[in-house]
mmCIF file of C-alpha atoms in Angstrom:
data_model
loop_
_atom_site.group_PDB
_atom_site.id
_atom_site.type_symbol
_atom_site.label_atom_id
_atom_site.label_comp_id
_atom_site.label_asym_id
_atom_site.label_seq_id
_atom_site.Cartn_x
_atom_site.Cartn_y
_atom_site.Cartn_z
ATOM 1 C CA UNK A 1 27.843 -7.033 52.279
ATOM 2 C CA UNK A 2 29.674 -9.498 50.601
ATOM 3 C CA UNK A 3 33.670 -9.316 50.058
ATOM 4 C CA UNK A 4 36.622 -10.997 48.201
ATOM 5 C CA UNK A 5 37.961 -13.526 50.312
ATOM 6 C CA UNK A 6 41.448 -12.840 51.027
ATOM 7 C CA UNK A 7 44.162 -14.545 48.587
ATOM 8 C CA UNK A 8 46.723 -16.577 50.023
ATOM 9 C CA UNK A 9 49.600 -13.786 49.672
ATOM 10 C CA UNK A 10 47.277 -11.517 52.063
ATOM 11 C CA UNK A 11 46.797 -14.314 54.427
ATOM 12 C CA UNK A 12 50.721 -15.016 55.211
ATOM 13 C CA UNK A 13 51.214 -11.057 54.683
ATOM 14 C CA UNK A 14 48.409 -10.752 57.846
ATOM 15 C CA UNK A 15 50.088 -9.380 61.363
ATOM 16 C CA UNK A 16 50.327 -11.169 64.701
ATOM 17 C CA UNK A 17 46.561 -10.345 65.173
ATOM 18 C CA UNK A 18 43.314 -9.334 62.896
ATOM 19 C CA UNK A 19 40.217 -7.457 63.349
ATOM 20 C CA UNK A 20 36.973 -9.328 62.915
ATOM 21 C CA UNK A 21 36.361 -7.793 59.047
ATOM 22 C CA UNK A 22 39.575 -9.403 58.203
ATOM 23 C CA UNK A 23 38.905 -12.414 59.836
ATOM 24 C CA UNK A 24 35.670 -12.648 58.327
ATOM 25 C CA UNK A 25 37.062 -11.910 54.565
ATOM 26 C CA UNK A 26 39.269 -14.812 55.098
ATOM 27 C CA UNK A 27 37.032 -17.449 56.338
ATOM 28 C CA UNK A 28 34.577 -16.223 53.452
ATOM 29 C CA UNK A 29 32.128 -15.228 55.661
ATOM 30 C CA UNK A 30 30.171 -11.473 56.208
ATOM 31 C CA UNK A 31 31.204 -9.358 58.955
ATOM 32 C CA UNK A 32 27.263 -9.718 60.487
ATOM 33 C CA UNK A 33 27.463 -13.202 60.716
ATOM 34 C CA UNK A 34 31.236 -13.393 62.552
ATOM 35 C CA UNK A 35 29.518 -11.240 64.944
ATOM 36 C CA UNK A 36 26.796 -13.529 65.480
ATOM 37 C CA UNK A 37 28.701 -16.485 65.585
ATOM 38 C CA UNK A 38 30.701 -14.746 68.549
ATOM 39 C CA UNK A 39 27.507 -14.122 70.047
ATOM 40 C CA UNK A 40 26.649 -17.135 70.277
ATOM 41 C CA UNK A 41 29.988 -18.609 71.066
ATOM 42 C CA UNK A 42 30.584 -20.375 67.574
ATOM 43 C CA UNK A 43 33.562 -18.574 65.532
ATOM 44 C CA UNK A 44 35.342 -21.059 64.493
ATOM 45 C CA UNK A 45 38.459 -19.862 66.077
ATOM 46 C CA UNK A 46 39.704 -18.121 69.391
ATOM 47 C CA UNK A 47 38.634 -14.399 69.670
ATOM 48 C CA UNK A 48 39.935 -11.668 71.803
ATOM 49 C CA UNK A 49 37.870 -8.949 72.984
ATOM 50 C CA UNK A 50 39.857 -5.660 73.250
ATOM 51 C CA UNK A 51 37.689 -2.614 74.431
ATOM 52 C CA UNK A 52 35.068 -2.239 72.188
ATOM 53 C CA UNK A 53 36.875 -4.277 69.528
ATOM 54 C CA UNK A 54 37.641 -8.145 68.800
ATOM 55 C CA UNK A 55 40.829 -9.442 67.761
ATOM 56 C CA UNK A 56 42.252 -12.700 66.235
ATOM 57 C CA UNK A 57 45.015 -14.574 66.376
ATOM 58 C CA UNK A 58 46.342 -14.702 63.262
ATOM 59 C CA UNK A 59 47.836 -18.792 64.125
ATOM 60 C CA UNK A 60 44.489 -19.541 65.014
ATOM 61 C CA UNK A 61 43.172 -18.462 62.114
ATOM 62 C CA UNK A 62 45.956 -20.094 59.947
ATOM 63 C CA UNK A 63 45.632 -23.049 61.603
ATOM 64 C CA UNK A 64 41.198 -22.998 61.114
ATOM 65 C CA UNK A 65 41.956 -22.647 57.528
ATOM 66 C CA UNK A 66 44.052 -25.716 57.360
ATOM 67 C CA UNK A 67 47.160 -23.634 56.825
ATOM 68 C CA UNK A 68 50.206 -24.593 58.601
ATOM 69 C CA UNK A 69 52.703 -21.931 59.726
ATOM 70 C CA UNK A 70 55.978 -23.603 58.304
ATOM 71 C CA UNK A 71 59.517 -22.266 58.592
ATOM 72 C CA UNK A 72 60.857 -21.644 55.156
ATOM 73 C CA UNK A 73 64.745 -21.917 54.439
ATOM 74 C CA UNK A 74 66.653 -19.660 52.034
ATOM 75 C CA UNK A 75 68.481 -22.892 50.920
ATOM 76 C CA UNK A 76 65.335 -24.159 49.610
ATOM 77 C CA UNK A 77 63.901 -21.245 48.300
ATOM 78 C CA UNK A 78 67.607 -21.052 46.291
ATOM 79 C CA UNK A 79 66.965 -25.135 45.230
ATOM 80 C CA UNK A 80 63.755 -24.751 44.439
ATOM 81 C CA UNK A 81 64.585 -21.878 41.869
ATOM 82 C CA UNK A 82 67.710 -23.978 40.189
ATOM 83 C CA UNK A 83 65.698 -26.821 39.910
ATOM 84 C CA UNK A 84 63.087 -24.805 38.269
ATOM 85 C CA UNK A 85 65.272 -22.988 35.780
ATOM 86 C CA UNK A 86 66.653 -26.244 35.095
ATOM 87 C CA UNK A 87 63.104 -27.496 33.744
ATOM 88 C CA UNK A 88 62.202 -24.434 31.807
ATOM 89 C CA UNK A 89 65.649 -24.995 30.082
ATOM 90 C CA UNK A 90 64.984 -28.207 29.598
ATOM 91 C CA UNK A 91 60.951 -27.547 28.059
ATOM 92 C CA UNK A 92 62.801 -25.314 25.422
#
């Protein structure tokens, strides 16, 4: 079965850790073939196995989709809005 990958609001909205469905929506891949690629020892990032269930890291997983975990200020949130008001006023 086939699901939406995740958008990128989902992905920094994820917790500390994922299940394996998650983790598989957001690498684009089925849930079958993450647990295959455990199987064989090839998910492309670290996975935990808790009881009966596997876990991921949600900075590993960041980090195998090329997404950096970056601290973002207020202050620049704050700039970064003047600056675009500024433009739209400007575009008027």
């Amino acid at each position: 079965m086939t699901r939406t990958p995740l958008t990128f609001a989902e992905v920094f909205g994820l917790p500390l850790a994922v299940d394996l469905r998650t983790a598989a929506r957001a690498l684009g891949i089925c849930t079958a073939t993450a647990y295959r690629l455990i199987r064989v020892g090839s998910f492309p990032c670290p996975v935990v196995r808790v009881g009966n269930h596997y876990r991921i890291p949600t900075a590993f997983l960041l980090n195998t989709l090329g997404i950096d975990r970056v601290p973002v200020y207020i202050e620049d949130l704050e700039t970064g809005a003047r600056y675009a008001a500024r433009e739209m006023e400007e575009t008027r």
